[in-house]
Amino acid sequence: MGHEFSSTILIVDDEDYIRILAASLLKEEGFQVLEASDTSEALALAAKHDIDVLLTDLHMPGLLDGLQLAAEIRASDPLVHVIISSGGDPSVLKDDEMGAVFLPKPYRPHQLTRAVRMNAIG
């Protein structure tokens, strides 16, 4: 059984099964979870809700990729913690890139929950 967290997590991934599984796991851990399948939907959700952690895939279809999405959301709320997930090279994140955490895909459930917990808490 998970613990209750008041943190709101926005999960953005165009791969439905990854997004749905991550959301289910984090809800089970007691987080409030919002889901978006593209960056436009994510921006709309971020405008309506107080987001504590953004978990986004790096490579997204559309006008923005995950880094650009994170920059847009952080421009409105600099306190949002950012986790970038990708099966690619973590060097795409520069050392000080918004303080973003890189979560390599595929990730195990405990890796996801640990990354989110560490960023949701502080």
mmCIF file of N, CA and C in Angstrom:
data_model
loop_
_atom_site.group_PDB
_atom_site.id
_atom_site.type_symbol
_atom_site.label_atom_id
_atom_site.label_comp_id
_atom_site.label_asym_id
_atom_site.label_seq_id
_atom_site.Cartn_x
_atom_site.Cartn_y
_atom_site.Cartn_z
ATOM 1 N N MET A 1 0.842 -1.182 0.000
ATOM 2 C CA MET A 1 0.000 0.000 0.000
ATOM 3 C C MET A 1 0.881 1.236 0.000
ATOM 4 N N GLY A 2 0.562 2.204 -0.804
ATOM 5 C CA GLY A 2 1.357 3.424 -0.908
ATOM 6 C C GLY A 2 1.038 4.399 0.203
ATOM 7 N N HIS A 3 1.818 5.454 0.248
ATOM 8 C CA HIS A 3 1.619 6.528 1.202
ATOM 9 C C HIS A 3 0.899 7.660 0.501
ATOM 10 N N GLU A 4 0.241 8.509 1.283
ATOM 11 C CA GLU A 4 -0.442 9.659 0.690
ATOM 12 C C GLU A 4 0.534 10.809 0.486
ATOM 13 N N PHE A 5 0.614 11.275 -0.731
ATOM 14 C CA PHE A 5 1.408 12.444 -1.064
ATOM 15 C C PHE A 5 0.445 13.481 -1.613
ATOM 16 N N SER A 6 0.706 14.732 -1.312
ATOM 17 C CA SER A 6 -0.161 15.774 -1.852
ATOM 18 C C SER A 6 0.379 16.307 -3.171
ATOM 19 N N SER A 7 1.519 15.798 -3.600
ATOM 20 C CA SER A 7 2.146 16.279 -4.826
ATOM 21 C C SER A 7 1.360 15.858 -6.061
ATOM 22 N N THR A 8 1.314 16.777 -7.030
ATOM 23 C CA THR A 8 0.659 16.498 -8.304
ATOM 24 C C THR A 8 1.723 16.274 -9.368
ATOM 25 N N ILE A 9 1.609 15.148 -10.050
ATOM 26 C CA ILE A 9 2.564 14.749 -11.072
ATOM 27 C C ILE A 9 1.878 14.820 -12.431
ATOM 28 N N LEU A 10 2.500 15.487 -13.385
ATOM 29 C CA LEU A 10 2.009 15.521 -14.762
ATOM 30 C C LEU A 10 2.885 14.596 -15.588
ATOM 31 N N ILE A 11 2.278 13.532 -16.111
ATOM 32 C CA ILE A 11 2.989 12.562 -16.945
ATOM 33 C C ILE A 11 2.655 12.846 -18.399
ATOM 34 N N VAL A 12 3.702 13.049 -19.211
ATOM 35 C CA VAL A 12 3.517 13.349 -20.627
ATOM 36 C C VAL A 12 4.292 12.322 -21.439
ATOM 37 N N ASP A 13 3.562 11.480 -22.151
ATOM 38 C CA ASP A 13 4.197 10.473 -23.001
ATOM 39 C C ASP A 13 3.220 10.105 -24.101
ATOM 40 N N ASP A 14 3.700 10.053 -25.337
ATOM 41 C CA ASP A 14 2.827 9.703 -26.453
ATOM 42 C C ASP A 14 2.629 8.196 -26.570
ATOM 43 N N GLU A 15 3.400 7.411 -25.822
ATOM 44 C CA GLU A 15 3.205 5.964 -25.799
ATOM 45 C C GLU A 15 2.210 5.651 -24.683
ATOM 46 N N ASP A 16 0.980 5.316 -25.097
ATOM 47 C CA ASP A 16 -0.118 5.142 -24.140
ATOM 48 C C ASP A 16 0.207 4.159 -23.026
ATOM 49 N N TYR A 17 0.758 2.997 -23.381
ATOM 50 C CA TYR A 17 0.978 1.969 -22.358
ATOM 51 C C TYR A 17 1.996 2.420 -21.319
ATOM 52 N N ILE A 18 3.002 3.164 -21.718
ATOM 53 C CA ILE A 18 3.984 3.670 -20.749
ATOM 54 C C ILE A 18 3.326 4.695 -19.835
ATOM 55 N N ARG A 19 2.580 5.622 -20.424
ATOM 56 C CA ARG A 19 1.917 6.672 -19.643
ATOM 57 C C ARG A 19 0.911 6.072 -18.665
ATOM 58 N N ILE A 20 0.102 5.145 -19.139
ATOM 59 C CA ILE A 20 -0.936 4.541 -18.304
ATOM 60 C C ILE A 20 -0.326 3.731 -17.161
ATOM 61 N N LEU A 21 0.721 2.953 -17.456
ATOM 62 C CA LEU A 21 1.372 2.170 -16.401
ATOM 63 C C LEU A 21 2.044 3.074 -15.367
ATOM 64 N N ALA A 22 2.721 4.117 -15.828
ATOM 65 C CA ALA A 22 3.369 5.052 -14.899
ATOM 66 C C ALA A 22 2.326 5.739 -14.029
ATOM 67 N N ALA A 23 1.227 6.168 -14.638
ATOM 68 C CA ALA A 23 0.164 6.837 -13.887
ATOM 69 C C ALA A 23 -0.433 5.903 -12.843
ATOM 70 N N SER A 24 -0.693 4.674 -13.229
ATOM 71 C CA SER A 24 -1.268 3.698 -12.309
ATOM 72 C C SER A 24 -0.334 3.452 -11.121
ATOM 73 N N LEU A 25 0.934 3.294 -11.404
ATOM 74 C CA LEU A 25 1.919 3.053 -10.354
ATOM 75 C C LEU A 25 2.007 4.236 -9.390
ATOM 76 N N LEU A 26 2.043 5.441 -9.924
ATOM 77 C CA LEU A 26 2.168 6.624 -9.066
ATOM 78 C C LEU A 26 0.887 6.892 -8.278
ATOM 79 N N LYS A 27 -0.275 6.604 -8.869
ATOM 80 C CA LYS A 27 -1.535 6.732 -8.122
ATOM 81 C C LYS A 27 -1.549 5.751 -6.958
ATOM 82 N N GLU A 28 -1.060 4.537 -7.218
ATOM 83 C CA GLU A 28 -0.986 3.515 -6.178
ATOM 84 C C GLU A 28 -0.078 3.970 -5.030
ATOM 85 N N GLU A 29 0.916 4.777 -5.348
ATOM 86 C CA GLU A 29 1.832 5.324 -4.343
ATOM 87 C C GLU A 29 1.243 6.533 -3.624
ATOM 88 N N GLY A 30 0.050 6.971 -4.041
ATOM 89 C CA GLY A 30 -0.628 8.056 -3.351
ATOM 90 C C GLY A 30 -0.476 9.429 -3.969
ATOM 91 N N PHE A 31 0.147 9.507 -5.143
ATOM 92 C CA PHE A 31 0.295 10.800 -5.809
ATOM 93 C C PHE A 31 -0.973 11.168 -6.569
ATOM 94 N N GLN A 32 -1.198 12.467 -6.721
ATOM 95 C CA GLN A 32 -2.226 12.967 -7.629
ATOM 96 C C GLN A 32 -1.578 12.958 -9.013
ATOM 97 N N VAL A 33 -2.249 12.398 -10.002
ATOM 98 C CA VAL A 33 -1.628 12.233 -11.318
ATOM 99 C C VAL A 33 -2.505 12.817 -12.412
ATOM 100 N N LEU A 34 -1.878 13.578 -13.288
ATOM 101 C CA LEU A 34 -2.505 14.078 -14.509
ATOM 102 C C LEU A 34 -1.750 13.465 -15.678
ATOM 103 N N GLU A 35 -2.472 13.187 -16.771
ATOM 104 C CA GLU A 35 -1.848 12.551 -17.929
ATOM 105 C C GLU A 35 -2.098 13.355 -19.192
ATOM 106 N N ALA A 36 -1.071 13.401 -20.045
ATOM 107 C CA ALA A 36 -1.198 14.041 -21.352
ATOM 108 C C ALA A 36 -0.450 13.195 -22.377
ATOM 109 N N SER A 37 -1.037 13.083 -23.569
ATOM 110 C CA SER A 37 -0.407 12.299 -24.626
ATOM 111 C C SER A 37 0.384 13.162 -25.602
ATOM 112 N N ASP A 38 0.294 14.489 -25.439
ATOM 113 C CA ASP A 38 1.087 15.387 -26.281
ATOM 114 C C ASP A 38 1.376 16.677 -25.522
ATOM 115 N N THR A 39 2.247 17.485 -26.084
ATOM 116 C CA THR A 39 2.686 18.683 -25.368
ATOM 117 C C THR A 39 1.603 19.756 -25.293
ATOM 118 N N SER A 40 0.737 19.833 -26.285
ATOM 119 C CA SER A 40 -0.359 20.814 -26.232
ATOM 120 C C SER A 40 -1.300 20.509 -25.072
ATOM 121 N N GLU A 41 -1.646 19.245 -24.932
ATOM 122 C CA GLU A 41 -2.503 18.814 -23.825
ATOM 123 C C GLU A 41 -1.801 19.066 -22.484
ATOM 124 N N ALA A 42 -0.502 18.824 -22.440
ATOM 125 C CA ALA A 42 0.264 19.041 -21.210
ATOM 126 C C ALA A 42 0.269 20.512 -20.810
ATOM 127 N N LEU A 43 0.456 21.399 -21.772
ATOM 128 C CA LEU A 43 0.455 22.835 -21.474
ATOM 129 C C LEU A 43 -0.903 23.285 -20.954
ATOM 130 N N ALA A 44 -1.979 22.743 -21.533
ATOM 131 C CA ALA A 44 -3.329 23.085 -21.075
ATOM 132 C C ALA A 44 -3.542 22.611 -19.635
ATOM 133 N N LEU A 45 -3.105 21.403 -19.320
ATOM 134 C CA LEU A 45 -3.246 20.885 -17.952
ATOM 135 C C LEU A 45 -2.406 21.692 -16.966
ATOM 136 N N ALA A 46 -1.196 22.037 -17.368
ATOM 137 C CA ALA A 46 -0.313 22.806 -16.485
ATOM 138 C C ALA A 46 -0.874 24.196 -16.205
ATOM 139 N N ALA A 47 -1.617 24.744 -17.156
ATOM 140 C CA ALA A 47 -2.218 26.071 -16.962
ATOM 141 C C ALA A 47 -3.375 26.021 -15.965
ATOM 142 N N LYS A 48 -4.015 24.853 -15.833
ATOM 143 C CA LYS A 48 -5.191 24.713 -14.973
ATOM 144 C C LYS A 48 -4.877 24.145 -13.589
ATOM 145 N N HIS A 49 -3.725 23.510 -13.438
ATOM 146 C CA HIS A 49 -3.400 22.799 -12.200
ATOM 147 C C HIS A 49 -2.038 23.227 -11.672
ATOM 148 N N ASP A 50 -1.872 23.097 -10.368
ATOM 149 C CA ASP A 50 -0.560 23.308 -9.757
ATOM 150 C C ASP A 50 0.224 22.007 -9.878
ATOM 151 N N ILE A 51 1.259 22.026 -10.676
ATOM 152 C CA ILE A 51 2.067 20.841 -10.930
ATOM 153 C C ILE A 51 3.309 20.901 -10.045
ATOM 154 N N ASP A 52 3.611 19.801 -9.380
ATOM 155 C CA ASP A 52 4.834 19.722 -8.576
ATOM 156 C C ASP A 52 5.969 19.068 -9.355
ATOM 157 N N VAL A 53 5.634 18.023 -10.116
ATOM 158 C CA VAL A 53 6.642 17.298 -10.886
ATOM 159 C C VAL A 53 6.116 17.055 -12.294
ATOM 160 N N LEU A 54 6.951 17.375 -13.270
ATOM 161 C CA LEU A 54 6.675 17.061 -14.670
ATOM 162 C C LEU A 54 7.540 15.875 -15.049
ATOM 163 N N LEU A 55 6.906 14.777 -15.448
ATOM 164 C CA LEU A 55 7.604 13.602 -15.969
ATOM 165 C C LEU A 55 7.264 13.528 -17.444
ATOM 166 N N THR A 56 8.234 13.809 -18.304
ATOM 167 C CA THR A 56 7.953 13.848 -19.731
ATOM 168 C C THR A 56 8.958 13.044 -20.531
ATOM 169 N N ASP A 57 8.463 12.433 -21.581
ATOM 170 C CA ASP A 57 9.324 11.778 -22.554
ATOM 171 C C ASP A 57 10.101 12.871 -23.278
ATOM 172 N N LEU A 58 11.317 12.580 -23.654
ATOM 173 C CA LEU A 58 12.129 13.565 -24.365
ATOM 174 C C LEU A 58 11.606 13.803 -25.778
ATOM 175 N N HIS A 59 11.338 12.724 -26.483
ATOM 176 C CA HIS A 59 10.921 12.824 -27.885
ATOM 177 C C HIS A 59 9.404 12.743 -27.991
ATOM 178 N N MET A 60 8.803 13.882 -28.300
ATOM 179 C CA MET A 60 7.351 13.969 -28.409
ATOM 180 C C MET A 60 6.981 14.481 -29.790
ATOM 181 N N PRO A 61 5.854 14.001 -30.327
ATOM 182 C CA PRO A 61 5.402 14.540 -31.611
ATOM 183 C C PRO A 61 4.867 15.959 -31.426
ATOM 184 N N GLY A 62 4.872 16.717 -32.474
ATOM 185 C CA GLY A 62 4.318 18.068 -32.396
ATOM 186 C C GLY A 62 5.398 19.125 -32.397
ATOM 187 N N LEU A 63 5.012 20.319 -31.994
ATOM 188 C CA LEU A 63 5.904 21.470 -32.068
ATOM 189 C C LEU A 63 6.991 21.470 -30.998
ATOM 190 N N LEU A 64 6.723 20.884 -29.842
ATOM 191 C CA LEU A 64 7.672 20.909 -28.729
ATOM 192 C C LEU A 64 8.163 19.510 -28.394
ATOM 193 N N ASP A 65 9.435 19.405 -28.011
ATOM 194 C CA ASP A 65 9.905 18.144 -27.447
ATOM 195 C C ASP A 65 9.819 18.255 -25.918
ATOM 196 N N GLY A 66 10.258 17.237 -25.218
ATOM 197 C CA GLY A 66 10.143 17.240 -23.761
ATOM 198 C C GLY A 66 10.899 18.367 -23.081
ATOM 199 N N LEU A 67 12.094 18.693 -23.590
ATOM 200 C CA LEU A 67 12.875 19.791 -22.999
ATOM 201 C C LEU A 67 12.195 21.132 -23.213
ATOM 202 N N GLN A 68 11.658 21.333 -24.408
ATOM 203 C CA GLN A 68 10.960 22.590 -24.695
ATOM 204 C C GLN A 68 9.695 22.708 -23.853
ATOM 205 N N LEU A 69 8.983 21.595 -23.694
ATOM 206 C CA LEU A 69 7.795 21.578 -22.839
ATOM 207 C C LEU A 69 8.175 21.957 -21.409
ATOM 208 N N ALA A 70 9.232 21.350 -20.904
ATOM 209 C CA ALA A 70 9.676 21.647 -19.541
ATOM 210 C C ALA A 70 10.022 23.125 -19.390
ATOM 211 N N ALA A 71 10.688 23.687 -20.378
ATOM 212 C CA ALA A 71 11.055 25.108 -20.322
ATOM 213 C C ALA A 71 9.813 25.991 -20.297
ATOM 214 N N GLU A 72 8.801 25.645 -21.094
ATOM 215 C CA GLU A 72 7.547 26.414 -21.119
ATOM 216 C C GLU A 72 6.847 26.361 -19.760
ATOM 217 N N ILE A 73 6.758 25.174 -19.189
ATOM 218 C CA ILE A 73 6.080 25.015 -17.900
ATOM 219 C C ILE A 73 6.875 25.706 -16.798
ATOM 220 N N ARG A 74 8.200 25.574 -16.824
ATOM 221 C CA ARG A 74 9.041 26.231 -15.813
ATOM 222 C C ARG A 74 9.013 27.747 -15.952
ATOM 223 N N ALA A 75 8.754 28.260 -17.154
ATOM 224 C CA ALA A 75 8.649 29.717 -17.333
ATOM 225 C C ALA A 75 7.460 30.261 -16.546
ATOM 226 N N SER A 76 6.387 29.470 -16.459
ATOM 227 C CA SER A 76 5.200 29.871 -15.703
ATOM 228 C C SER A 76 5.332 29.553 -14.220
ATOM 229 N N ASP A 77 6.023 28.454 -13.911
ATOM 230 C CA ASP A 77 6.190 28.027 -12.523
ATOM 231 C C ASP A 77 7.593 27.453 -12.333
ATOM 232 N N PRO A 78 8.533 28.287 -11.915
ATOM 233 C CA PRO A 78 9.924 27.843 -11.773
ATOM 234 C C PRO A 78 10.146 26.769 -10.708
ATOM 235 N N LEU A 79 9.146 26.521 -9.874
ATOM 236 C CA LEU A 79 9.304 25.525 -8.812
ATOM 237 C C LEU A 79 8.978 24.105 -9.258
ATOM 238 N N VAL A 80 8.492 23.942 -10.479
ATOM 239 C CA VAL A 80 8.169 22.604 -10.981
ATOM 240 C C VAL A 80 9.465 21.811 -11.154
ATOM 241 N N HIS A 81 9.490 20.618 -10.580
ATOM 242 C CA HIS A 81 10.627 19.712 -10.755
ATOM 243 C C HIS A 81 10.420 18.947 -12.056
ATOM 244 N N VAL A 82 11.513 18.691 -12.778
ATOM 245 C CA VAL A 82 11.416 18.085 -14.102
ATOM 246 C C VAL A 82 12.179 16.769 -14.141
ATOM 247 N N ILE A 83 11.497 15.736 -14.646
ATOM 248 C CA ILE A 83 12.121 14.444 -14.917
ATOM 249 C C ILE A 83 11.938 14.180 -16.407
ATOM 250 N N ILE A 84 13.056 14.022 -17.117
ATOM 251 C CA ILE A 84 13.032 13.735 -18.548
ATOM 252 C C ILE A 84 13.325 12.255 -18.723
ATOM 253 N N SER A 85 12.466 11.562 -19.458
ATOM 254 C CA SER A 85 12.633 10.136 -19.676
ATOM 255 C C SER A 85 12.900 9.867 -21.151
ATOM 256 N N SER A 86 13.850 8.968 -21.402
ATOM 257 C CA SER A 86 14.176 8.644 -22.787
ATOM 258 C C SER A 86 14.992 7.366 -22.835
ATOM 259 N N GLY A 87 14.889 6.685 -23.959
ATOM 260 C CA GLY A 87 15.736 5.526 -24.207
ATOM 261 C C GLY A 87 17.053 5.945 -24.829
ATOM 262 N N GLY A 88 17.229 7.242 -25.038
ATOM 263 C CA GLY A 88 18.429 7.761 -25.686
ATOM 264 C C GLY A 88 19.518 8.143 -24.702
ATOM 265 N N ASP A 89 20.440 8.917 -25.201
ATOM 266 C CA ASP A 89 21.630 9.329 -24.469
ATOM 267 C C ASP A 89 21.308 10.437 -23.463
ATOM 268 N N PRO A 90 21.669 10.239 -22.183
ATOM 269 C CA PRO A 90 21.386 11.263 -21.172
ATOM 270 C C PRO A 90 22.183 12.553 -21.365
ATOM 271 N N SER A 91 23.170 12.546 -22.243
ATOM 272 C CA SER A 91 23.974 13.756 -22.444
ATOM 273 C C SER A 91 23.173 14.868 -23.111
ATOM 274 N N VAL A 92 21.939 14.552 -23.574
ATOM 275 C CA VAL A 92 21.094 15.614 -24.129
ATOM 276 C C VAL A 92 20.745 16.635 -23.055
ATOM 277 N N LEU A 93 20.804 16.206 -21.796
ATOM 278 C CA LEU A 93 20.582 17.144 -20.694
ATOM 279 C C LEU A 93 21.923 17.748 -20.316
ATOM 280 N N LYS A 94 22.032 19.016 -20.492
ATOM 281 C CA LYS A 94 23.249 19.692 -20.057
ATOM 282 C C LYS A 94 23.275 19.662 -18.530
ATOM 283 N N ASP A 95 24.442 19.839 -17.957
ATOM 284 C CA ASP A 95 24.606 19.709 -16.507
ATOM 285 C C ASP A 95 23.605 20.523 -15.701
ATOM 286 N N ASP A 96 23.275 21.707 -16.176
ATOM 287 C CA ASP A 96 22.398 22.569 -15.384
ATOM 288 C C ASP A 96 21.042 22.789 -16.048
ATOM 289 N N GLU A 97 20.657 21.915 -16.936
ATOM 290 C CA GLU A 97 19.417 22.066 -17.697
ATOM 291 C C GLU A 97 18.211 21.997 -16.771
ATOM 292 N N MET A 98 17.819 23.146 -16.211
ATOM 293 C CA MET A 98 16.642 23.258 -15.355
ATOM 294 C C MET A 98 16.723 22.359 -14.137
ATOM 295 N N GLY A 99 17.884 21.824 -13.839
ATOM 296 C CA GLY A 99 17.981 20.883 -12.735
ATOM 297 C C GLY A 99 17.221 19.605 -13.021
ATOM 298 N N ALA A 100 16.972 19.328 -14.292
ATOM 299 C CA ALA A 100 16.179 18.159 -14.665
ATOM 300 C C ALA A 100 16.916 16.866 -14.333
ATOM 301 N N VAL A 101 16.137 15.870 -13.961
ATOM 302 C CA VAL A 101 16.641 14.531 -13.693
ATOM 303 C C VAL A 101 16.392 13.697 -14.941
ATOM 304 N N PHE A 102 17.356 12.860 -15.309
ATOM 305 C CA PHE A 102 17.190 11.968 -16.454
ATOM 306 C C PHE A 102 16.799 10.591 -15.946
ATOM 307 N N LEU A 103 15.698 10.039 -16.467
ATOM 308 C CA LEU A 103 15.233 8.700 -16.115
ATOM 309 C C LEU A 103 15.296 7.843 -17.374
ATOM 310 N N PRO A 104 16.270 6.924 -17.456
ATOM 311 C CA PRO A 104 16.427 6.137 -18.682
ATOM 312 C C PRO A 104 15.295 5.126 -18.873
ATOM 313 N N LYS A 105 14.852 5.010 -20.130
ATOM 314 C CA LYS A 105 13.877 3.982 -20.499
ATOM 315 C C LYS A 105 14.643 2.797 -21.068
ATOM 316 N N PRO A 106 14.189 1.597 -20.831
ATOM 317 C CA PRO A 106 13.050 1.275 -19.967
ATOM 318 C C PRO A 106 13.462 1.387 -18.499
ATOM 319 N N TYR A 107 12.525 1.851 -17.685
ATOM 320 C CA TYR A 107 12.809 1.964 -16.257
ATOM 321 C C TYR A 107 11.960 0.957 -15.500
ATOM 322 N N ARG A 108 12.447 0.584 -14.337
ATOM 323 C CA ARG A 108 11.716 -0.335 -13.462
ATOM 324 C C ARG A 108 10.799 0.489 -12.555
ATOM 325 N N PRO A 109 9.727 -0.115 -12.067
ATOM 326 C CA PRO A 109 8.796 0.626 -11.209
ATOM 327 C C PRO A 109 9.478 1.344 -10.046
ATOM 328 N N HIS A 110 10.422 0.683 -9.375
ATOM 329 C CA HIS A 110 11.075 1.323 -8.224
ATOM 330 C C HIS A 110 11.925 2.513 -8.650
ATOM 331 N N GLN A 111 12.470 2.486 -9.869
ATOM 332 C CA GLN A 111 13.250 3.631 -10.354
ATOM 333 C C GLN A 111 12.339 4.837 -10.578
ATOM 334 N N LEU A 112 11.165 4.582 -11.127
ATOM 335 C CA LEU A 112 10.193 5.654 -11.358
ATOM 336 C C LEU A 112 9.732 6.256 -10.035
ATOM 337 N N THR A 113 9.301 5.409 -9.118
ATOM 338 C CA THR A 113 8.774 5.937 -7.856
ATOM 339 C C THR A 113 9.856 6.667 -7.059
ATOM 340 N N ARG A 114 11.082 6.160 -7.081
ATOM 341 C CA ARG A 114 12.172 6.832 -6.361
ATOM 342 C C ARG A 114 12.442 8.211 -6.963
ATOM 343 N N ALA A 115 12.518 8.296 -8.290
ATOM 344 C CA ALA A 115 12.782 9.584 -8.952
ATOM 345 C C ALA A 115 11.675 10.587 -8.645
ATOM 346 N N VAL A 116 10.428 10.138 -8.702
ATOM 347 C CA VAL A 116 9.306 11.043 -8.445
ATOM 348 C C VAL A 116 9.282 11.455 -6.977
ATOM 349 N N ARG A 117 9.455 10.495 -6.068
ATOM 350 C CA ARG A 117 9.462 10.822 -4.641
ATOM 351 C C ARG A 117 10.542 11.842 -4.303
ATOM 352 N N MET A 118 11.740 11.631 -4.809
ATOM 353 C CA MET A 118 12.853 12.541 -4.509
ATOM 354 C C MET A 118 12.563 13.949 -5.023
ATOM 355 N N ASN A 119 11.900 14.050 -6.154
ATOM 356 C CA ASN A 119 11.607 15.360 -6.725
ATOM 357 C C ASN A 119 10.347 15.976 -6.140
ATOM 358 N N ALA A 120 9.398 15.157 -5.734
ATOM 359 C CA ALA A 120 8.160 15.675 -5.151
ATOM 360 C C ALA A 120 8.416 16.240 -3.761
ATOM 361 N N ILE A 121 9.334 15.624 -3.058
ATOM 362 C CA ILE A 121 9.615 16.037 -1.690
ATOM 363 C C ILE A 121 10.571 17.221 -1.657
ATOM 364 N N GLY A 122 11.496 17.255 -2.578
ATOM 365 C CA GLY A 122 12.409 18.354 -2.425
ATOM 366 C C GLY A 122 13.301 18.561 -3.562
#
